[in-house]
CSV table of C-alpha atoms and ligand atoms in Angstrom, one decimal:
chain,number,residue,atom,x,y,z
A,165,UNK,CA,19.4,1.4,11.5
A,166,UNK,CA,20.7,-1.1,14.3
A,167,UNK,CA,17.9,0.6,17.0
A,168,UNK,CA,15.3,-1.2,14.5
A,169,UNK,CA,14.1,-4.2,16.6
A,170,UNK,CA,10.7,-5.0,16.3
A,171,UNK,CA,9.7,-6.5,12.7
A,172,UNK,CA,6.7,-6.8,10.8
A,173,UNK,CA,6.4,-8.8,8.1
A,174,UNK,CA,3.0,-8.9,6.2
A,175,UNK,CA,3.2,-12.3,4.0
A,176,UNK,CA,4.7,-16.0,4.7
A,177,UNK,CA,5.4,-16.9,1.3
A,178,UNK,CA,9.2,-17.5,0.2
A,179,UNK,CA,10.3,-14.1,0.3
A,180,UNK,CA,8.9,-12.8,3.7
A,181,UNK,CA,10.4,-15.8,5.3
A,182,UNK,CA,13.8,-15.7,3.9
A,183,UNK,CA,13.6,-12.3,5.3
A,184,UNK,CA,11.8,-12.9,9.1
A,185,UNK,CA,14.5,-15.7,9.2
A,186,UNK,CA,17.4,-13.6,8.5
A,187,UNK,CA,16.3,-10.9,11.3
A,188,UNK,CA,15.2,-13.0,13.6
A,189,UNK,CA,18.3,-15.6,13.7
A,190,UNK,CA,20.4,-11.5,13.9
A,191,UNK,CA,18.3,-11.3,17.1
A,192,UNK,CA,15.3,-9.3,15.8
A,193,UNK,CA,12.2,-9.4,17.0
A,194,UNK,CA,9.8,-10.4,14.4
A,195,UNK,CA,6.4,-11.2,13.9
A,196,UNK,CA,4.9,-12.8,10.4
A,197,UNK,CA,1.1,-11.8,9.5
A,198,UNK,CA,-0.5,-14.2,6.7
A,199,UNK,CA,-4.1,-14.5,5.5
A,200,UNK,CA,-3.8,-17.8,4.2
A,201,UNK,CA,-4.3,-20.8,6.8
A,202,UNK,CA,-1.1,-22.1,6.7
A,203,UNK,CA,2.4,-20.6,5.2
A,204,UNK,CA,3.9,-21.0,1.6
A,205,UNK,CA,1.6,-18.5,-0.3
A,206,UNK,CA,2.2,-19.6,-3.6
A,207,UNK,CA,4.3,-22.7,-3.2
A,208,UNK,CA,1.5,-24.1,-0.7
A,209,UNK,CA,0.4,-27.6,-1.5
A,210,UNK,CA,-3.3,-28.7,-1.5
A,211,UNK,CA,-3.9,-31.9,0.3
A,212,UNK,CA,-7.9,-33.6,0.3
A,213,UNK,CA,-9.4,-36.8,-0.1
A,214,UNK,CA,-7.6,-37.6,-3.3
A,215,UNK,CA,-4.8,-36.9,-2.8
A,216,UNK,CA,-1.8,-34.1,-2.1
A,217,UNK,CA,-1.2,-31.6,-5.2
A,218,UNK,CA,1.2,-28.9,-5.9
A,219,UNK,CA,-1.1,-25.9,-7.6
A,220,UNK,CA,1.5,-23.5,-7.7
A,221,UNK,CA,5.3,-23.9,-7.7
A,222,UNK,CA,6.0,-26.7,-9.4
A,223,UNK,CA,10.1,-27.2,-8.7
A,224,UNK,CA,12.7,-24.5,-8.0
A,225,UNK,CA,16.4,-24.1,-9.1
A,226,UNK,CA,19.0,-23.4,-6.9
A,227,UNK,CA,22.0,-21.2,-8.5
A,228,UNK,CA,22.5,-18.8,-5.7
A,229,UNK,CA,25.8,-19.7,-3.5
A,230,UNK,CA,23.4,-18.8,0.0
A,231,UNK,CA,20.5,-20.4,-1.2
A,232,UNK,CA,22.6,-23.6,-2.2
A,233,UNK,CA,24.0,-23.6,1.1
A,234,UNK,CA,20.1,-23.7,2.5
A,235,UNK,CA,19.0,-26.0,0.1
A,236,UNK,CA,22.0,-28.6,0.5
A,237,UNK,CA,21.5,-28.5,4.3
A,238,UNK,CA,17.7,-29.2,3.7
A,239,UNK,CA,18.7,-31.9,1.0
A,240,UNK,CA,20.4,-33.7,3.9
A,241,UNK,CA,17.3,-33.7,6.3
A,242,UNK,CA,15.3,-34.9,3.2
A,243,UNK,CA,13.0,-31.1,2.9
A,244,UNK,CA,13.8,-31.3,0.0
A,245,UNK,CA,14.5,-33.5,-3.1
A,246,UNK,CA,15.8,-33.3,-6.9
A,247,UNK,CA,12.6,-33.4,-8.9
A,248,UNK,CA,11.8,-33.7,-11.6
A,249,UNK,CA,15.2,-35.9,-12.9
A,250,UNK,CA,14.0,-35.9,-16.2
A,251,UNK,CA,12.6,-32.8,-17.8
A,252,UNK,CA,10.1,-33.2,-21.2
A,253,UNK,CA,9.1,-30.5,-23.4
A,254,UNK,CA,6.0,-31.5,-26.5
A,255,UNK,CA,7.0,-29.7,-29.4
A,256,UNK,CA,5.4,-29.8,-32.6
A,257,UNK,CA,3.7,-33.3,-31.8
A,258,UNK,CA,7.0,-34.4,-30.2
A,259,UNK,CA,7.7,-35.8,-26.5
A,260,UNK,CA,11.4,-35.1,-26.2
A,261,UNK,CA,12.8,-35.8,-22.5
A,262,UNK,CA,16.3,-35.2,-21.5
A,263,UNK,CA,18.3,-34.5,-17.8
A,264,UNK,CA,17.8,-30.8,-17.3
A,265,UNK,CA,21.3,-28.8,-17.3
A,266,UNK,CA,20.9,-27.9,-13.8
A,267,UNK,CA,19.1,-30.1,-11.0
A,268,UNK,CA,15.5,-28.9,-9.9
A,269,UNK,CA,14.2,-29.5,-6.6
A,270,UNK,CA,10.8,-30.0,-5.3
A,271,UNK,CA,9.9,-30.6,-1.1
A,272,UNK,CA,9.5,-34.1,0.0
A,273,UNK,CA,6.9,-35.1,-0.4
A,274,UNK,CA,5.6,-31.7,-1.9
A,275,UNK,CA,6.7,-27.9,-2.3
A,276,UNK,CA,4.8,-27.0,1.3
A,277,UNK,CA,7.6,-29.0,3.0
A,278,UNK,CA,10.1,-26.3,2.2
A,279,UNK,CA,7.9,-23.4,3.3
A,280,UNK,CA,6.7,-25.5,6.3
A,281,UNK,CA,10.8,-25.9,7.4
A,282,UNK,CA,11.8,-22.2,7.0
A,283,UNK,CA,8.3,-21.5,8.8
A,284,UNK,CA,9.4,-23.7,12.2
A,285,UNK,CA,10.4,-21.2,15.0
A,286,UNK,CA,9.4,-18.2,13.7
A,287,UNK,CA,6.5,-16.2,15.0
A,288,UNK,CA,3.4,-16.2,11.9
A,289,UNK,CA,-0.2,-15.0,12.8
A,290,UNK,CA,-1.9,-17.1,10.1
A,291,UNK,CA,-5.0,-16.1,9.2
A,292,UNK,CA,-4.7,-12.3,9.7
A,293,UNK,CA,-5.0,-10.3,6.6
A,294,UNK,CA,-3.2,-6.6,7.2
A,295,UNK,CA,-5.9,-4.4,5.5
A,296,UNK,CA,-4.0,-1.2,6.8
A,297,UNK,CA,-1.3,0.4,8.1
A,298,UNK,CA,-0.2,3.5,10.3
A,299,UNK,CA,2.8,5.4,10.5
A,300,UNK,CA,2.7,7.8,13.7
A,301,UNK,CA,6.1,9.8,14.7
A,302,UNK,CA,8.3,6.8,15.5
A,303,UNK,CA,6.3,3.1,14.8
A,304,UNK,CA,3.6,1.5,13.3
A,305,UNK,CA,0.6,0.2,13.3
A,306,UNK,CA,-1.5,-2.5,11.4
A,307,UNK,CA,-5.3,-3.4,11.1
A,308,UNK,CA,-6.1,-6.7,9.7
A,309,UNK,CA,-9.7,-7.9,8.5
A,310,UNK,CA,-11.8,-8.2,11.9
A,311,UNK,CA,-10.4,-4.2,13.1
A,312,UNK,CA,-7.3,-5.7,15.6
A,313,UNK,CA,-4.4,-3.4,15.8
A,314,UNK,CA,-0.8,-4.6,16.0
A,315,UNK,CA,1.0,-2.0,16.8
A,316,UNK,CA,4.8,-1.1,17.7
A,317,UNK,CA,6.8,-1.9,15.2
A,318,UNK,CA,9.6,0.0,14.0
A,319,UNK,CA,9.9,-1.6,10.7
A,320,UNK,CA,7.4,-3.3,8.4
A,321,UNK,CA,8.5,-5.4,5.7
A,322,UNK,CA,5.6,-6.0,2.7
A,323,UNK,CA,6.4,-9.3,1.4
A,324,UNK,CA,3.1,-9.7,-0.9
A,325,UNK,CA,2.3,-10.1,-4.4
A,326,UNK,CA,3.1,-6.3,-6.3
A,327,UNK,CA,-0.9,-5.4,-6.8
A,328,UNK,CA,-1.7,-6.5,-3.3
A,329,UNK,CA,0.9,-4.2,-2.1
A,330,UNK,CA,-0.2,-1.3,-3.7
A,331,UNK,CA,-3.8,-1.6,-2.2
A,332,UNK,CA,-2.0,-2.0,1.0
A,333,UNK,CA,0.0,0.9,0.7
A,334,UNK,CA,-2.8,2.8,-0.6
A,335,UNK,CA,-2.7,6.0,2.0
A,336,UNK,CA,0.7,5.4,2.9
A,337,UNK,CA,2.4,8.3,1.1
A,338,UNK,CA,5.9,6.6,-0.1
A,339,UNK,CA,8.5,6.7,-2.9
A,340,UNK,CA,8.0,3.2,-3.8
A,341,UNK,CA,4.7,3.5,-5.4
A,342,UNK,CA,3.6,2.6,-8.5
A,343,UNK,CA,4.5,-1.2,-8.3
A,344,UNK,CA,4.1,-4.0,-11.5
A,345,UNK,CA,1.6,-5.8,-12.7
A,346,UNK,CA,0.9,-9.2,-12.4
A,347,UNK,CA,-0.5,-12.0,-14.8
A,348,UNK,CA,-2.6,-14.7,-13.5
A,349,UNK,CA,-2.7,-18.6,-13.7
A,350,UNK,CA,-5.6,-21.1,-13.8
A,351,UNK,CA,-4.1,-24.7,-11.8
A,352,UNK,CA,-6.3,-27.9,-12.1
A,353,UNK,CA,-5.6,-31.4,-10.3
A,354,UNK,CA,-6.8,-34.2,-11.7
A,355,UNK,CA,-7.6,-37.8,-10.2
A,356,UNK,CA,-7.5,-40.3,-12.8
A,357,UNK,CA,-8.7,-43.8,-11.7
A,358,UNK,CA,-6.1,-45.8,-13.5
A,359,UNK,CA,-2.6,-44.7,-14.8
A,360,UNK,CA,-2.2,-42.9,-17.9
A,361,UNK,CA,-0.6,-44.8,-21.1
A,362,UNK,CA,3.0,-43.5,-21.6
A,363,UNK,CA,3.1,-41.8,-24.7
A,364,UNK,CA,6.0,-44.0,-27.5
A,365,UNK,CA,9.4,-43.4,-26.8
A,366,UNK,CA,9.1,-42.3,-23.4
A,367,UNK,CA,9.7,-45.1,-20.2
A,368,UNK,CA,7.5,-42.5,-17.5
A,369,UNK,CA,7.2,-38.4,-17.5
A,370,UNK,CA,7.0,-36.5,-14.3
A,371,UNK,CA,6.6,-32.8,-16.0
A,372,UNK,CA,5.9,-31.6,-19.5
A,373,UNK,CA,6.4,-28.5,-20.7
A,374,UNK,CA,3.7,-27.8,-23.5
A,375,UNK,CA,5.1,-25.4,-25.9
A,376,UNK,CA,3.0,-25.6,-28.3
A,377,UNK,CA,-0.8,-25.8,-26.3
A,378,UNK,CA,-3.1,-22.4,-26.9
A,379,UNK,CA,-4.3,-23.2,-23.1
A,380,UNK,CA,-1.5,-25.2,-21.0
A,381,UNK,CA,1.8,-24.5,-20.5
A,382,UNK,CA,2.8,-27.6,-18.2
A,383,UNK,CA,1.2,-31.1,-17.2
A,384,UNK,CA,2.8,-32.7,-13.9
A,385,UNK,CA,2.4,-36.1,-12.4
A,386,UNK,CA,1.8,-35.2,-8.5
A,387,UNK,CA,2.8,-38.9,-7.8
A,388,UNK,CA,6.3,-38.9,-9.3
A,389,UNK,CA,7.6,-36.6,-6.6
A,390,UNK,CA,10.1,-37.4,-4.0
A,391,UNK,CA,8.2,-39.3,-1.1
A,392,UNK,CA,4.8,-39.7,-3.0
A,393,UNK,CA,3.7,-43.2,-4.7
A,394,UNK,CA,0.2,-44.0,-5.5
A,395,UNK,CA,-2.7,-42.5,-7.5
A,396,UNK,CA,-2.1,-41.1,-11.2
A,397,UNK,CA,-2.4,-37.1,-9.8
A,398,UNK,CA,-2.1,-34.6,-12.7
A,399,UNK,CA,-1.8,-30.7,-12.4
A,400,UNK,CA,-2.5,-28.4,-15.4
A,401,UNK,CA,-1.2,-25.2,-15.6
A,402,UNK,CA,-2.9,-23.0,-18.4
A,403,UNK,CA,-0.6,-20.2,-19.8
A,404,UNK,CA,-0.8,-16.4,-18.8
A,405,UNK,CA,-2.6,-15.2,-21.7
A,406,UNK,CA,-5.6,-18.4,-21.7
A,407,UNK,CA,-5.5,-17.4,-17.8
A,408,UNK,CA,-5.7,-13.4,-18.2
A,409,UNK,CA,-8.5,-14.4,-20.6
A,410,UNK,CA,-10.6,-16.4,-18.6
A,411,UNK,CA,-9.9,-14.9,-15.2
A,412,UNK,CA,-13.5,-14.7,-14.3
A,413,UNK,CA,-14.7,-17.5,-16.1
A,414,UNK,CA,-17.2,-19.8,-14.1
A,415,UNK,CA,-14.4,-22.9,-12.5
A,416,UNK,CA,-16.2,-25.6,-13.5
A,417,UNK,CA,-16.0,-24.5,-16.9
A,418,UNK,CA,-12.5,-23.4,-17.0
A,419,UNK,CA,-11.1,-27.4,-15.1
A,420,UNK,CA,-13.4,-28.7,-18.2
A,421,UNK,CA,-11.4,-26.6,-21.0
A,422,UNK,CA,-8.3,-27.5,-19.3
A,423,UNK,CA,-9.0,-31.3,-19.1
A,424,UNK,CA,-9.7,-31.2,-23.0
A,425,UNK,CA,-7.0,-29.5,-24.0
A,426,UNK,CA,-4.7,-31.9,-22.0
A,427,UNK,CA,-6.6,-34.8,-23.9
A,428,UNK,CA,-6.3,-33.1,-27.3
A,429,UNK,CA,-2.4,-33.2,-26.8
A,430,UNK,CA,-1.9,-36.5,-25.5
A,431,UNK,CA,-1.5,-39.1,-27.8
A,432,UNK,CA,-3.5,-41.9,-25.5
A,433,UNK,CA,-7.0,-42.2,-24.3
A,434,UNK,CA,-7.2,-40.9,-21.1
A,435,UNK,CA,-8.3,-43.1,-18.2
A,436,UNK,CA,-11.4,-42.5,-16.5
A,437,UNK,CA,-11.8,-38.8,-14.0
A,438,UNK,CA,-12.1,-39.8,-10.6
A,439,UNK,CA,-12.4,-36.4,-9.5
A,440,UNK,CA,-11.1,-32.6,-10.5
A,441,UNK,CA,-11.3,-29.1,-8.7
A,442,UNK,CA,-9.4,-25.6,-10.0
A,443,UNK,CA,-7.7,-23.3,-8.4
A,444,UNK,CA,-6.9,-19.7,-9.5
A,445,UNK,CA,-4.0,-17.7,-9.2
A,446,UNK,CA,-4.8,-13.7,-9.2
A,447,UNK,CA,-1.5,-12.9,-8.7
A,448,UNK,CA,0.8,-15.8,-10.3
A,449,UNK,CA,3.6,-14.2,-12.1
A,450,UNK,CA,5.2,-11.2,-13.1
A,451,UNK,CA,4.6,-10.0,-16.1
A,452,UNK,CA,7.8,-8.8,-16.8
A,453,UNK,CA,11.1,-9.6,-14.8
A,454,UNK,CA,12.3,-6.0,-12.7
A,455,UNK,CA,15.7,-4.7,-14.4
A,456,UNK,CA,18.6,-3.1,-12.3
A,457,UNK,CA,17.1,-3.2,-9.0
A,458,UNK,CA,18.5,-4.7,-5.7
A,459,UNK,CA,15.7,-7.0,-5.7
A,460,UNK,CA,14.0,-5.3,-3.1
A,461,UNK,CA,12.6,-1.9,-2.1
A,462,UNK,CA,13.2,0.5,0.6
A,463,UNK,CA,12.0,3.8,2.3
A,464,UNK,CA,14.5,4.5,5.0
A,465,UNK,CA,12.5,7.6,5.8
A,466,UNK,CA,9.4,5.7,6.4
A,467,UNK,CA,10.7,2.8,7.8
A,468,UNK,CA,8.9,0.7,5.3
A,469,UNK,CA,10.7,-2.2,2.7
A,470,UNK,CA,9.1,-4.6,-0.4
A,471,UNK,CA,10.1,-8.0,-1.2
A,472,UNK,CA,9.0,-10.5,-3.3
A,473,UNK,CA,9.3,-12.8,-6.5
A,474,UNK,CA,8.0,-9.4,-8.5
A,475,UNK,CA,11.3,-7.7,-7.5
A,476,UNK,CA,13.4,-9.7,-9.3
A,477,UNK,CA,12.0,-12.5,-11.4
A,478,UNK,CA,8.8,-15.1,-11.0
A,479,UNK,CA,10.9,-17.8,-9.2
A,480,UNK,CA,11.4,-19.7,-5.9
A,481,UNK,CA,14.8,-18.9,-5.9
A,482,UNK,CA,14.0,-15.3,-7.2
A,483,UNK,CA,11.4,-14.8,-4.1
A,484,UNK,CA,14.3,-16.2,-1.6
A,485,UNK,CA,17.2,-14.0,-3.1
A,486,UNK,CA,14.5,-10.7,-2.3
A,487,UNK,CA,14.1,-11.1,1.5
A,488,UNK,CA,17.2,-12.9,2.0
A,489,UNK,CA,19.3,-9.7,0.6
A,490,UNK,CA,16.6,-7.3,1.7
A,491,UNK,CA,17.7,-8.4,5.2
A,492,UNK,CA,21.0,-8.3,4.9
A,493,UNK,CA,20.8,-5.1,3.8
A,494,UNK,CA,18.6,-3.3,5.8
A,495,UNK,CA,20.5,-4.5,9.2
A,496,UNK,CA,24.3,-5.2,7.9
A,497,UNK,CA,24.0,-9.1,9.2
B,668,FAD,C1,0.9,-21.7,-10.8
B,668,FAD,C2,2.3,-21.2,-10.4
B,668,FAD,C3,3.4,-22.0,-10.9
B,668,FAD,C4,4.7,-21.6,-10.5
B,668,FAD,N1,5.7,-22.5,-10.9
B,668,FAD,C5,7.0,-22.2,-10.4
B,668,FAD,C6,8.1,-23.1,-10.7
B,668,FAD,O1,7.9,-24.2,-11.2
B,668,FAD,N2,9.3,-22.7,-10.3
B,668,FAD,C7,9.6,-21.6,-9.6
B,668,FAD,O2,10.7,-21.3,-9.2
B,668,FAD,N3,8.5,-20.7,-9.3
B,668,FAD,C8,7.3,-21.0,-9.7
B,668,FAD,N4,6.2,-20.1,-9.4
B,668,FAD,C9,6.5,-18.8,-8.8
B,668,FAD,C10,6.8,-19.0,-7.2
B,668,FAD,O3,5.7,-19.7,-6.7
B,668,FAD,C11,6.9,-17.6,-6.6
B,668,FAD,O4,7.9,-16.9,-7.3
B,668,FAD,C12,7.1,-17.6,-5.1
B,668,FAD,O5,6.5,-18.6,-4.4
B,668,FAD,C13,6.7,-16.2,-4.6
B,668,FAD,O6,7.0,-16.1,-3.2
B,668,FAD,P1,6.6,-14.7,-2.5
B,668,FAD,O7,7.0,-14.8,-1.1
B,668,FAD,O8,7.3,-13.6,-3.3
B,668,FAD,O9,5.0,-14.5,-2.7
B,668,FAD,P2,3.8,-15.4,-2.2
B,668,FAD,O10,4.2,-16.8,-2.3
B,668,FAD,O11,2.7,-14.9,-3.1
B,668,FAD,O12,3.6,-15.0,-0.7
B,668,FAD,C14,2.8,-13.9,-0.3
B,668,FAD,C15,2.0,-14.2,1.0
B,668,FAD,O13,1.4,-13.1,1.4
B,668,FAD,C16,0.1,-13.4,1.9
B,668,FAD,N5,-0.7,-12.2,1.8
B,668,FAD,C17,-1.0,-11.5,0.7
B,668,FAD,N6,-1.7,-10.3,1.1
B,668,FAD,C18,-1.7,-10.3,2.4
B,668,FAD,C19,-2.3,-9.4,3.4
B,668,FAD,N7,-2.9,-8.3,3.0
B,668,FAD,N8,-2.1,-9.7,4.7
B,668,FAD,C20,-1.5,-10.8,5.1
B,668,FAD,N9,-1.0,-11.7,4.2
B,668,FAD,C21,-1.1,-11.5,2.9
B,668,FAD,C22,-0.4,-14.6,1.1
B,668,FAD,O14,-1.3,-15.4,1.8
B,668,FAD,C23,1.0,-15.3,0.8
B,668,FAD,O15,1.2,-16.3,1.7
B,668,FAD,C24,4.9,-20.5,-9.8
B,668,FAD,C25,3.8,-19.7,-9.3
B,668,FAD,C26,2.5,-20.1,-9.7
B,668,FAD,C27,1.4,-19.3,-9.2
């Protein structure tokens, strides 16, 4: 497939960069189409008047040999940092906090940061959303929201969430179809105007897992991260089921519920609300992780590939591993 030189890649989250970096530092010629306004998809970081808060990806792992090398390279131009250092789970009433086994990571001074670096040199036409694609004799050719066509490439690579690539591919007669499903994830920040009482037995918490919560599964403090001080900043994650529940519940409502089911767990008053806002997730996870593929998928016929978390497990490793490997095997780098 070496005669392959003109990419597209429709998404800029972790797993369509991994892969537009691979091709492009093999001498590709690639060019990234994203409808959000800046790159990161789902580990994108929301910055406004009160603050900077991570609303999706809250840390990653690093166990991959490649993706250590990245990471250890971006450690050392300070991308990216070991967060959260001390990992605490409330079970049955308990705060329990210990070192977690293997070291998580965050960006400095939020998730973006790692997006933003694998983002630098490459080509990404933000703000395009692909709403269709062509396949004629030999290439492509892709229309995004306002009726543009991008055309020429030999090779388009789908890095999106599963669901919005079947929508996509809708019309595009290929193997690959049907794709899985996807549960969602409601994510509220939180400005409190003072800092919140530590609960007994525990000196300061960055991130809580909440096992035992029938609306949140984690609580993190947006200020502990590497490169972040002031301002007691708390995101709330509400579990899949709560979030497949209420996915088209009114916001306002839904950042209430989750507010009240932070206080009901925590076992201090909580300082005044300076201000909150919500964010939802459509697409957050996987519902179930993909067995006994690659992690990734390819039509050689139509010249068409699929990466993303979805492909091999809901991680930021996971999404890296997919168009990292996709990559390397579609052009032997
Ligand atoms: C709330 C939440 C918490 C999480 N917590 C963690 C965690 O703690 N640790 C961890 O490892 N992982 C976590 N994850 C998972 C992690 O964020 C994902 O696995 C990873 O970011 C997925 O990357 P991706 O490239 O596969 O997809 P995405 O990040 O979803 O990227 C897809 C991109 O495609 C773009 N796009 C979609 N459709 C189109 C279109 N038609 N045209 C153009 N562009 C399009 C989007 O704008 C987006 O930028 C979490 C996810 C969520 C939502």
């Amino acid at each position: 497939m070496d005669f392959l030189h003109n990419i597209a890649v429709v998404g800029a989250g972790m797993a369509g960069l991994a892969a537009a970096r691979a091709l492009q530092q093999a001498g590709r010629n690639v060019q990234i189409f994203d409808k959000g306004r800046r790159p990161g998809g789902r580990m994108s970081s929301r910055h406004n008047a009160h603050g900077l808060f991570d609303l999706g990806a809250q840390y990653f792992t690093v166990r991959d040999p490649d993706f250590l090398k990245l990471i250890t390279n971006f450690e050392t131009q300070g991308v990216v940092a070991r967060w959260p250092g001390i990992m605490t789970r409330h079970v049955g009433g308990q705060w329990q906090s210990q070192r977690p086994e293997h070291p998580r990571y965050s960006g400095v001074p939020s998730m973006a940061a790692l997006t933003d670096a694998l983002a630098e040199s490459l080509n990404i036409h933000q703000q395009v959303r692909i709403t269709s694609m062509t396949r004629t004799d030999s290439s492509w050719t892709l229309e995004d929201q306002n009726g543009r066509l991008w055309s020429g490439f030999d090779h388009v690579i789908v890095a999106i969430p599963a669901p919005q690539a079947t929508l996509l591919l809708d019309g595009v007669a290929t193997s690959l179809l049907p794709l899985p499903d996807m549960s969602s994830c409601w994510s509220t920040w939180v400005r409190f105007g003072d800092t919140l009482t530590m609960p007994e037995g525990i000196d300061a918490w960055q991130g809580v897992f909440l096992e035992t919560s029938p609306v949140l599964r984690w609580a993190a403090r947006n200020q502990t991260r590497p490169g972040q001080h002031e301002g007691e900043r708390i995101t709330l994650l509400a579990n899949d089921d709560w979030s497949d529940r209420h996915l088209e519940a009114d916001p306002d409502r839904v950042a209430d519920d989750m507010i009240e089911a932070f206080r009901d767990f925590y076992p201090a008053p909580l300082p005044a609300i300076r201000a909150r806002g919500v964010h939802r997730w459509r697409y957050a996870q996987p519902r179930q992780p993909a067995q006994d593929t690659a992690g990734y998928l390819v039509d050689m016929a139509k010249g068409l590939s699929l990466c993303g978390d979805w492909c091999i497990d809901g991680r930021v490793e996971a999404a890296w591993q997919s168009g990292h490997r996709l990559a390397q095997a579609l052009f032997h780098l």
